Short mmCIF file of N, CA and C in Angstrom, two decimals:
data_model
loop_
_atom_site.label_atom_id
_atom_site.label_comp_id
_atom_site.label_asym_id
_atom_site.label_seq_id
_atom_site.Cartn_x
_atom_site.Cartn_y
_atom_site.Cartn_z
N MET A 1 0.71 -1.16 0.37
CA MET A 1 0.39 0.26 -0.05
C MET A 1 0.64 1.14 0.00
N THR A 2 0.53 2.16 -0.78
CA THR A 2 1.20 3.50 -1.03
C THR A 2 0.49 4.40 -0.51
N THR A 3 1.34 5.36 0.36
CA THR A 3 0.81 6.27 1.11
C THR A 3 1.25 7.62 0.60
N SER A 4 0.76 8.19 -0.13
CA SER A 4 1.02 9.74 -0.51
C SER A 4 0.82 10.78 0.39
N VAL A 5 1.59 11.92 0.71
CA VAL A 5 1.18 12.56 1.92
C VAL A 5 0.82 14.23 0.81
N PRO A 6 -0.16 15.02 1.05
CA PRO A 6 -0.26 16.04 0.14
C PRO A 6 1.03 16.65 0.41
N SER A 7 1.05 17.75 -0.38
CA SER A 7 2.23 18.39 -0.28
C SER A 7 1.77 20.29 -0.74
N SER A 8 0.52 20.22 -0.37
CA SER A 8 0.51 21.93 -0.14
C SER A 8 -0.97 21.97 0.75
N PRO A 9 -1.14 22.55 1.26
CA PRO A 9 -2.68 22.84 2.20
C PRO A 9 -3.52 22.92 1.57
N VAL A 10 -3.61 22.91 0.37
CA VAL A 10 -4.48 23.18 -0.66
C VAL A 10 -5.01 21.60 -1.02
N GLU A 11 -3.68 20.81 -1.40
CA GLU A 11 -3.97 19.39 -1.47
C GLU A 11 -4.57 18.71 -0.21
N PHE A 12 -3.86 18.95 0.90
CA PHE A 12 -4.48 18.48 2.10
C PHE A 12 -5.96 18.58 2.05
N LEU A 13 -6.52 19.62 1.99
CA LEU A 13 -8.38 20.45 1.93
C LEU A 13 -8.72 19.43 0.99
N GLU A 14 -8.02 19.40 -0.17
CA GLU A 14 -9.00 18.35 -1.12
C GLU A 14 -8.76 16.73 -0.80
N ALA A 15 -7.60 16.44 -0.20
CA ALA A 15 -7.58 14.92 0.44
C ALA A 15 -8.74 14.79 1.76
N GLN A 16 -8.81 15.95 2.32
CA GLN A 16 -9.82 15.63 3.72
C GLN A 16 -11.60 15.64 3.22
N ARG A 17 -11.43 16.65 1.84
CA ARG A 17 -13.07 16.27 1.22
C ARG A 17 -13.46 15.54 0.73
N LEU A 18 -12.41 14.71 0.29
CA LEU A 18 -12.37 13.16 -0.72
C LEU A 18 -12.95 12.71 0.05
N ALA A 19 -12.39 12.58 1.39
CA ALA A 19 -12.31 11.23 2.47
C ALA A 19 -13.83 11.39 3.02
N GLN A 20 -14.13 12.62 3.25
CA GLN A 20 -15.42 13.15 4.02
C GLN A 20 -16.30 12.95 2.62
N ALA A 21 -16.37 12.86 1.36
CA ALA A 21 -16.97 12.63 0.66
C ALA A 21 -17.47 11.19 0.35
N LYS A 22 -16.48 10.21 0.35
CA LYS A 22 -16.48 9.09 0.47
C LYS A 22 -17.14 8.51 1.44
N GLU A 23 -17.11 8.85 2.73
CA GLU A 23 -17.77 8.48 3.94
C GLU A 23 -19.26 8.96 4.29
N ASN A 24 -19.18 9.96 3.99
CA ASN A 24 -20.62 11.03 4.61
C ASN A 24 -21.38 10.64 2.93
N GLY A 25 -20.84 10.66 1.93
CA GLY A 25 -21.78 10.67 0.82
C GLY A 25 -21.53 12.14 -0.15
N PHE A 26 -21.01 12.76 0.65
CA PHE A 26 -21.01 14.48 -0.31
C PHE A 26 -20.05 15.36 0.81
N ALA A 27 -19.20 16.07 0.35
CA ALA A 27 -18.31 17.03 1.03
C ALA A 27 -18.69 18.72 -0.18
N PHE A 28 -18.32 19.58 0.68
CA PHE A 28 -18.54 21.15 -0.01
C PHE A 28 -17.04 21.74 0.27
N PHE A 29 -16.70 22.68 -0.63
CA PHE A 29 -15.96 23.64 -0.61
C PHE A 29 -16.48 24.99 -0.99
N LEU A 30 -15.97 26.11 -0.09
CA LEU A 30 -16.69 27.18 0.09
C LEU A 30 -15.67 28.27 -0.46
N ILE A 31 -15.82 29.08 -1.49
CA ILE A 31 -14.75 30.06 -1.87
C ILE A 31 -15.57 31.35 -0.95
N ARG A 32 -14.80 32.24 -0.52
CA ARG A 32 -15.34 33.59 -0.17
C ARG A 32 -15.45 34.37 -1.30
N PRO A 33 -16.12 35.66 -0.82
CA PRO A 33 -16.33 36.45 -2.07
C PRO A 33 -15.17 37.16 -2.03
N SER A 34 -14.55 37.77 -3.18
CA SER A 34 -13.17 38.22 -3.06
C SER A 34 -13.30 39.37 -4.00
N ASP A 35 -12.42 40.72 -4.09
CA ASP A 35 -12.27 41.49 -5.08
C ASP A 35 -13.89 41.92 -6.28
N GLY A 36 -15.00 42.26 -5.14
CA GLY A 36 -15.91 42.42 -6.06
C GLY A 36 -16.60 41.36 -6.84
N MET A 37 -16.00 40.21 -7.00
CA MET A 37 -16.71 38.98 -7.00
C MET A 37 -17.69 38.09 -6.03
N PRO A 38 -18.80 37.63 -6.49
CA PRO A 38 -19.40 36.78 -5.55
C PRO A 38 -18.60 35.83 -5.09
N GLY A 39 -19.07 34.69 -4.39
CA GLY A 39 -18.31 33.64 -3.42
C GLY A 39 -18.75 32.90 -3.82
N PHE A 40 -18.56 31.25 -3.42
CA PHE A 40 -19.64 30.49 -4.01
C PHE A 40 -19.34 28.98 -3.08
N ALA A 41 -20.04 28.24 -3.32
CA ALA A 41 -19.99 26.93 -2.69
C ALA A 41 -20.75 25.74 -3.59
N TYR A 42 -19.39 24.45 -3.97
CA TYR A 42 -20.06 23.62 -4.50
C TYR A 42 -19.74 21.86 -3.77
N SER A 43 -20.55 21.07 -4.17
CA SER A 43 -20.06 19.44 -3.56
C SER A 43 -19.39 18.81 -4.54
N ILE A 44 -18.99 17.92 -3.69
CA ILE A 44 -18.46 16.87 -4.23
C ILE A 44 -18.72 15.50 -3.83
N GLY A 45 -19.23 14.90 -4.44
CA GLY A 45 -19.51 13.14 -3.88
C GLY A 45 -20.85 12.92 -4.54
N MET A 46 -21.67 14.17 -4.91
CA MET A 46 -22.73 13.59 -5.19
C MET A 46 -22.19 12.27 -6.99
N ALA A 47 -21.44 13.04 -7.27
CA ALA A 47 -21.18 11.98 -8.88
C ALA A 47 -21.17 10.27 -8.25
N GLN A 48 -21.02 10.10 -6.86
CA GLN A 48 -21.27 8.70 -6.74
C GLN A 48 -22.84 7.72 -6.53
N HIS A 49 -23.37 8.94 -6.30
CA HIS A 49 -24.90 8.50 -6.09
C HIS A 49 -25.43 8.67 -7.72
N ASP A 50 -24.62 8.75 -8.71
CA ASP A 50 -24.91 9.04 -9.98
C ASP A 50 -25.95 10.31 -10.13
N LEU A 51 -25.54 11.36 -9.44
CA LEU A 51 -26.47 12.75 -9.53
C LEU A 51 -25.38 13.77 -9.86
N PRO A 52 -25.76 14.80 -10.22
CA PRO A 52 -25.01 16.02 -10.37
C PRO A 52 -24.46 16.91 -9.42
N GLU A 53 -23.41 17.38 -9.39
CA GLU A 53 -22.97 18.12 -8.41
C GLU A 53 -23.33 19.69 -8.71
N LEU A 54 -23.70 20.38 -7.02
CA LEU A 54 -24.33 21.70 -6.92
C LEU A 54 -23.63 22.37 -6.63
N LEU A 55 -23.93 23.70 -7.63
CA LEU A 55 -23.05 25.24 -7.58
C LEU A 55 -23.89 26.09 -6.75
N CYS A 56 -23.56 26.98 -6.02
CA CYS A 56 -24.51 28.08 -5.90
C CYS A 56 -23.62 29.51 -5.43
N TYR A 57 -23.60 30.78 -6.17
CA TYR A 57 -22.81 31.44 -5.79
C TYR A 57 -23.62 32.30 -4.94
N PHE A 58 -22.87 33.40 -4.17
CA PHE A 58 -23.47 34.03 -2.57
C PHE A 58 -22.78 35.57 -2.97
N ASN A 59 -23.26 36.47 -2.70
CA ASN A 59 -22.52 37.91 -2.34
C ASN A 59 -21.83 38.03 -0.90
N THR A 60 -22.42 37.52 -0.30
CA THR A 60 -21.97 37.88 1.33
C THR A 60 -21.53 36.61 2.17
N GLU A 61 -20.43 36.92 3.18
CA GLU A 61 -20.06 35.75 4.12
C GLU A 61 -21.35 35.18 4.88
N GLU A 62 -22.64 35.98 4.98
CA GLU A 62 -23.86 35.87 5.68
C GLU A 62 -24.43 34.51 4.69
N MET A 63 -24.78 34.77 3.22
CA MET A 63 -25.52 34.26 2.63
C MET A 63 -24.36 33.21 2.42
N GLY A 64 -22.84 33.05 2.49
CA GLY A 64 -22.54 31.45 2.36
C GLY A 64 -22.48 30.69 3.22
N ILE A 65 -22.97 30.90 4.64
CA ILE A 65 -22.71 30.20 5.99
C ILE A 65 -24.62 29.35 5.24
N ALA A 66 -25.44 30.57 5.04
CA ALA A 66 -26.70 30.15 4.59
C ALA A 66 -26.98 28.77 3.81
N THR A 67 -25.81 29.20 2.54
CA THR A 67 -26.17 28.81 1.14
C THR A 67 -25.19 27.27 1.55
N MET A 68 -24.56 26.95 2.66
CA MET A 68 -24.21 25.96 3.03
C MET A 68 -25.17 24.55 3.51
N GLY A 69 -25.52 25.57 4.68
CA GLY A 69 -26.78 24.57 5.16
C GLY A 69 -27.79 24.21 4.14
N LEU A 70 -28.08 25.08 3.29
CA LEU A 70 -29.01 24.78 1.88
C LEU A 70 -28.41 23.44 1.26
N LEU A 71 -27.36 23.51 0.56
CA LEU A 71 -26.45 22.65 0.01
C LEU A 71 -26.60 21.15 0.55
N HIS A 72 -26.13 21.37 2.02
CA HIS A 72 -26.36 20.02 2.67
C HIS A 72 -27.97 19.34 2.44
N ASN A 73 -29.00 20.46 2.84
CA ASN A 73 -30.14 19.80 2.98
C ASN A 73 -30.55 19.50 1.61
N LEU A 74 -30.10 20.02 0.51
CA LEU A 74 -30.59 19.65 -0.94
C LEU A 74 -29.74 18.20 -1.58
N CYS A 75 -28.24 17.85 -0.99
CA CYS A 75 -27.47 16.89 -1.23
C CYS A 75 -28.12 15.62 -0.55
N THR A 76 -28.36 15.68 0.80
CA THR A 76 -29.18 14.91 1.39
C THR A 76 -30.91 14.30 0.90
N THR A 77 -31.84 15.52 0.29
CA THR A 77 -32.68 14.79 -0.47
C THR A 77 -32.50 14.20 -1.54
N LEU A 78 -31.58 14.78 -2.58
CA LEU A 78 -31.23 14.27 -3.66
C LEU A 78 -30.86 12.91 -3.47
N ILE A 79 -30.25 12.52 -2.35
CA ILE A 79 -29.55 11.38 -2.71
C ILE A 79 -30.95 10.21 -1.93
N ALA A 80 -31.64 10.74 -1.02
CA ALA A 80 -32.40 9.95 -0.63
C ALA A 80 -33.65 9.85 -1.52
N SER A 81 -33.95 10.78 -2.35
CA SER A 81 -34.96 10.68 -3.18
C SER A 81 -34.73 9.88 -4.36
N GLU A 82 -33.23 10.14 -5.08
CA GLU A 82 -32.84 8.94 -5.93
C GLU A 82 -32.92 7.52 -5.18
N LYS A 83 -32.39 6.97 -4.17
CA LYS A 83 -32.34 6.01 -3.68
C LYS A 83 -34.20 5.28 -3.90
N ARG A 84 -34.91 6.02 -3.50
CA ARG A 84 -36.71 5.91 -3.79
C ARG A 84 -37.00 5.94 -5.22
N PHE A 85 -36.73 7.12 -5.55
CA PHE A 85 -37.48 6.96 -7.06
C PHE A 85 -36.63 6.75 -8.54
N GLY A 86 -35.26 6.85 -7.87
CA GLY A 86 -34.71 6.99 -9.23
C GLY A 86 -34.31 8.16 -9.59
N ARG A 87 -32.94 8.01 -10.24
CA ARG A 87 -32.39 9.26 -10.88
C ARG A 87 -33.15 10.38 -11.91
N ASN A 88 -33.62 9.77 -12.78
CA ASN A 88 -34.53 10.38 -13.62
C ASN A 88 -35.69 11.50 -13.24
N ASP A 89 -36.50 10.69 -12.39
CA ASP A 89 -37.61 11.02 -11.84
C ASP A 89 -37.12 12.07 -10.79
N THR A 90 -36.00 11.90 -9.67
CA THR A 90 -35.57 12.61 -9.16
C THR A 90 -35.04 14.07 -9.81
N LEU A 91 -34.42 14.16 -10.70
CA LEU A 91 -33.99 15.39 -11.54
C LEU A 91 -34.57 15.95 -12.06
N GLY A 92 -35.80 15.43 -12.78
CA GLY A 92 -37.48 15.99 -13.41
C GLY A 92 -37.56 16.61 -12.31
N VAL A 93 -37.93 15.91 -11.21
CA VAL A 93 -38.68 16.91 -10.65
C VAL A 93 -38.03 18.38 -9.99
N PHE A 94 -36.92 17.88 -9.89
CA PHE A 94 -35.98 18.90 -8.83
C PHE A 94 -35.76 19.97 -9.92
N CYS A 95 -35.15 19.89 -11.14
CA CYS A 95 -34.90 21.27 -12.27
C CYS A 95 -36.15 21.73 -12.98
N ASN A 96 -37.09 21.35 -12.41
CA ASN A 96 -38.46 21.96 -12.56
C ASN A 96 -38.84 22.59 -11.45
N ARG A 97 -38.43 22.80 -10.50
CA ARG A 97 -39.05 23.85 -9.28
C ARG A 97 -38.02 24.55 -9.42
N THR A 98 -39.17 25.54 -8.28
CA THR A 98 -38.21 26.56 -7.43
C THR A 98 -38.01 26.24 -5.99
N ILE A 99 -36.84 26.48 -5.62
CA ILE A 99 -36.32 26.11 -4.38
C ILE A 99 -36.74 27.45 -3.37
N LYS A 100 -37.19 27.23 -2.17
CA LYS A 100 -37.04 28.34 -1.23
C LYS A 100 -36.21 27.92 -0.25
N ALA A 101 -35.48 29.28 0.04
CA ALA A 101 -34.78 28.96 1.20
C ALA A 101 -35.62 29.19 2.58
N THR A 102 -34.60 29.41 3.48
CA THR A 102 -35.24 29.81 4.66
C THR A 102 -36.11 31.18 4.97
N ASP A 103 -35.55 32.20 4.21
CA ASP A 103 -35.95 33.33 3.99
C ASP A 103 -36.94 33.19 2.63
N PRO A 104 -38.42 33.19 3.00
CA PRO A 104 -39.48 33.09 1.97
C PRO A 104 -39.08 34.04 0.76
N ASP A 105 -38.74 34.79 0.67
CA ASP A 105 -38.55 35.89 -0.06
C ASP A 105 -37.09 35.74 -1.12
N VAL A 106 -36.43 34.52 -0.50
CA VAL A 106 -35.00 34.19 -1.42
C VAL A 106 -35.51 32.73 -2.63
N THR A 107 -35.54 32.52 -3.23
CA THR A 107 -35.23 31.33 -4.26
C THR A 107 -34.65 31.22 -4.77
N TYR A 108 -34.27 29.97 -5.46
CA TYR A 108 -33.07 29.73 -6.12
C TYR A 108 -33.82 28.65 -7.53
N THR A 109 -33.11 28.91 -8.88
CA THR A 109 -33.64 27.90 -9.13
C THR A 109 -32.23 27.01 -10.44
N PRO A 110 -32.73 26.01 -10.18
CA PRO A 110 -31.67 24.86 -10.88
C PRO A 110 -31.57 24.68 -11.96
N THR A 111 -30.42 24.72 -12.36
CA THR A 111 -30.07 24.91 -14.19
C THR A 111 -28.85 24.06 -14.32
N LEU A 112 -29.41 22.92 -15.14
CA LEU A 112 -27.78 21.83 -15.33
C LEU A 112 -27.28 22.78 -16.14
N LEU A 113 -26.26 22.92 -16.07
CA LEU A 113 -25.10 23.38 -16.82
C LEU A 113 -24.70 22.69 -18.20
N GLN A 114 -24.44 23.47 -19.45
CA GLN A 114 -24.31 22.47 -20.46
C GLN A 114 -23.44 23.24 -21.53
N GLY A 115 -22.13 22.55 -22.26
CA GLY A 115 -21.66 23.47 -23.27
C GLY A 115 -20.71 24.21 -22.31
N ASP A 116 -20.70 25.61 -22.98
CA ASP A 116 -19.63 26.29 -22.43
C ASP A 116 -19.57 26.94 -20.58
N SER A 117 -20.75 26.95 -20.32
CA SER A 117 -21.26 26.90 -19.11
C SER A 117 -20.58 25.75 -18.02
N TYR A 118 -20.57 24.81 -18.63
CA TYR A 118 -20.30 23.47 -18.37
C TYR A 118 -18.82 23.34 -17.67
N MET A 119 -18.46 23.77 -19.03
CA MET A 119 -16.70 23.61 -19.18
C MET A 119 -16.17 24.51 -18.50
N TYR A 120 -16.93 25.83 -18.47
CA TYR A 120 -16.15 26.55 -17.47
C TYR A 120 -15.97 26.67 -16.06
N ALA A 121 -17.30 26.14 -15.43
CA ALA A 121 -17.37 25.57 -14.19
C ALA A 121 -16.46 24.36 -13.90
N LEU A 122 -16.37 23.45 -14.67
CA LEU A 122 -15.01 22.29 -14.29
C LEU A 122 -13.88 22.87 -14.10
N LYS A 123 -13.40 23.78 -15.08
CA LYS A 123 -12.13 24.16 -15.63
C LYS A 123 -11.84 25.38 -14.29
N THR A 124 -13.11 25.93 -14.48
CA THR A 124 -12.45 27.18 -13.20
C THR A 124 -13.22 27.41 -11.75
N VAL A 125 -14.13 26.70 -11.85
CA VAL A 125 -14.84 26.82 -10.59
C VAL A 125 -14.94 25.58 -9.71
N LEU A 126 -15.41 24.45 -10.33
CA LEU A 126 -15.01 23.48 -9.08
C LEU A 126 -13.54 22.69 -9.16
N THR A 127 -12.72 23.93 -8.89
CA THR A 127 -11.17 22.73 -9.19
C THR A 127 -11.01 22.10 -8.01
N ARG A 128 -11.43 21.92 -6.99
CA ARG A 128 -11.04 21.58 -6.12
C ARG A 128 -11.77 20.00 -6.02
N ALA A 129 -12.24 19.50 -6.91
CA ALA A 129 -12.70 18.24 -7.14
C ALA A 129 -11.88 17.47 -8.14
N VAL A 130 -10.75 17.70 -8.18
CA VAL A 130 -10.07 17.08 -8.99
C VAL A 130 -9.78 15.75 -8.51
N MET A 131 -9.15 15.30 -7.40
CA MET A 131 -8.85 13.72 -7.01
C MET A 131 -10.33 13.10 -7.05
N PHE A 132 -11.48 13.67 -6.78
CA PHE A 132 -12.69 12.82 -6.87
C PHE A 132 -13.04 12.82 -8.40
N ARG A 133 -12.86 13.20 -9.53
CA ARG A 133 -12.94 13.45 -10.36
C ARG A 133 -12.15 12.20 -11.24
N LYS A 134 -10.82 12.05 -10.64
CA LYS A 134 -10.28 10.76 -11.40
C LYS A 134 -10.67 9.51 -10.76
N SER A 135 -11.28 9.53 -9.65
CA SER A 135 -11.96 8.27 -9.45
C SER A 135 -13.13 7.67 -9.50
N LEU A 136 -14.05 9.01 -10.27
CA LEU A 136 -15.76 8.62 -10.52
C LEU A 136 -15.82 9.46 -12.01
N GLY A 137 -15.13 10.32 -12.31
CA GLY A 137 -15.26 10.75 -13.87
C GLY A 137 -15.55 12.22 -13.66
N LEU A 138 -16.24 12.83 -14.98
CA LEU A 138 -16.32 13.84 -14.95
C LEU A 138 -17.97 14.19 -14.31
N PRO A 139 -18.55 14.61 -13.20
CA PRO A 139 -20.07 14.91 -13.04
C PRO A 139 -20.79 15.80 -13.92
N GLN A 140 -21.96 15.74 -13.94
CA GLN A 140 -23.09 16.66 -14.12
C GLN A 140 -22.72 17.77 -13.38
N VAL A 141 -23.26 19.27 -13.55
CA VAL A 141 -23.39 20.20 -12.51
C VAL A 141 -24.53 20.94 -12.89
N ILE A 142 -25.17 21.04 -11.68
CA ILE A 142 -26.50 21.94 -11.53
C ILE A 142 -25.80 23.22 -10.63
N GLU A 143 -26.29 24.34 -11.44
CA GLU A 143 -26.09 25.69 -10.68
C GLU A 143 -27.42 26.06 -9.65
N LEU A 144 -27.40 26.44 -8.76
CA LEU A 144 -28.90 27.11 -7.97
C LEU A 144 -28.84 28.72 -8.34
N ARG A 145 -29.63 29.23 -9.13
CA ARG A 145 -29.35 30.70 -9.53
C ARG A 145 -30.76 31.29 -8.40
N HIS A 146 -29.83 32.29 -8.20
CA HIS A 146 -30.44 33.24 -7.25
C HIS A 146 -30.32 34.61 -8.16
N ASP A 147 -31.95 35.34 -8.26
CA ASP A 147 -31.91 36.82 -8.77
C ASP A 147 -30.79 37.79 -8.16
N ASP A 148 -30.38 37.72 -7.12
CA ASP A 148 -29.99 38.88 -6.51
C ASP A 148 -28.37 38.76 -6.77
N VAL A 149 -27.78 37.30 -7.40
CA VAL A 149 -26.71 36.89 -7.29
C VAL A 149 -25.96 36.58 -9.01
N PRO A 150 -25.40 37.62 -9.63
CA PRO A 150 -24.99 37.00 -10.44
C PRO A 150 -24.82 35.40 -11.07
N THR A 151 -25.07 34.90 -12.33
CA THR A 151 -25.08 33.33 -12.61
C THR A 151 -23.69 32.92 -13.32
N ILE A 152 -23.33 32.03 -13.58
CA ILE A 152 -21.69 31.59 -13.83
C ILE A 152 -21.63 32.15 -15.35
N ASP A 153 -22.77 32.34 -16.28
CA ASP A 153 -22.28 32.63 -17.26
C ASP A 153 -22.23 34.44 -17.18
N ALA A 154 -23.18 35.24 -16.39
CA ALA A 154 -22.38 36.61 -15.73
C ALA A 154 -21.14 36.65 -15.76
N ILE A 155 -20.90 35.83 -14.79
CA ILE A 155 -19.63 36.18 -14.34
C ILE A 155 -18.00 35.69 -14.67
N ARG A 156 -18.65 34.72 -15.96
CA ARG A 156 -17.64 34.33 -16.74
C ARG A 156 -17.99 35.51 -18.15
N ALA A 157 -18.78 36.26 -18.50
CA ALA A 157 -18.94 37.40 -19.11
C ALA A 157 -17.97 38.84 -18.46
N GLN A 158 -18.09 38.89 -17.22
CA GLN A 158 -17.46 39.88 -16.57
C GLN A 158 -15.96 39.92 -16.58
N LEU A 159 -15.50 38.66 -16.32
CA LEU A 159 -14.25 37.93 -16.14
C LEU A 159 -13.21 38.43 -17.52
N MET A 160 -13.98 38.27 -18.67
CA MET A 160 -13.61 38.15 -19.88
C MET A 160 -13.61 39.82 -20.19
N LEU A 161 -14.31 40.42 -20.09
CA LEU A 161 -14.54 41.62 -20.27
C LEU A 161 -12.50 42.25 -19.59
N LYS A 162 -12.72 41.86 -18.28
CA LYS A 162 -11.25 42.29 -17.42
C LYS A 162 -10.47 42.31 -17.86
N ALA A 163 -10.49 40.76 -18.91
CA ALA A 163 -8.93 40.56 -19.08
C ALA A 163 -9.05 41.19 -20.62
N SER A 164 -9.66 41.40 -21.28
CA SER A 164 -9.54 42.38 -22.44
C SER A 164 -9.51 43.63 -22.78
#
């Protein structure tokens, strides 16, 4: 048996989350807002349940904490639903509804990322899931969109404008 020691704090965190996802069914990475850009949180491990990973942007630290709770509840519910009703029925219902947060005025719309948005998410957003992808393959990704927070497409466009 070969044991490898992570060579950086990021690799250590990734190895820790990978172990957590394998043990608990899923784990999360949280990236705080900075430099005028929103923060985001995303799941890893949902692919082992044949479900998409979840991604959600937020504007403030407080929203980040609430987002983690929301993602935890959604991942738990999706896994239970997939076991009971199957993948297609679970995702069909999930992607065709509005999700209410604990604040009734806050809602999220699940959107399955495709094309350039999907590739952008894998290459620049869900970057701490590399170890997990090596063992499970490329996951699908559902973005939870909230009216007051830019979408992945808007963020990508904004970064492209800054770069040019």
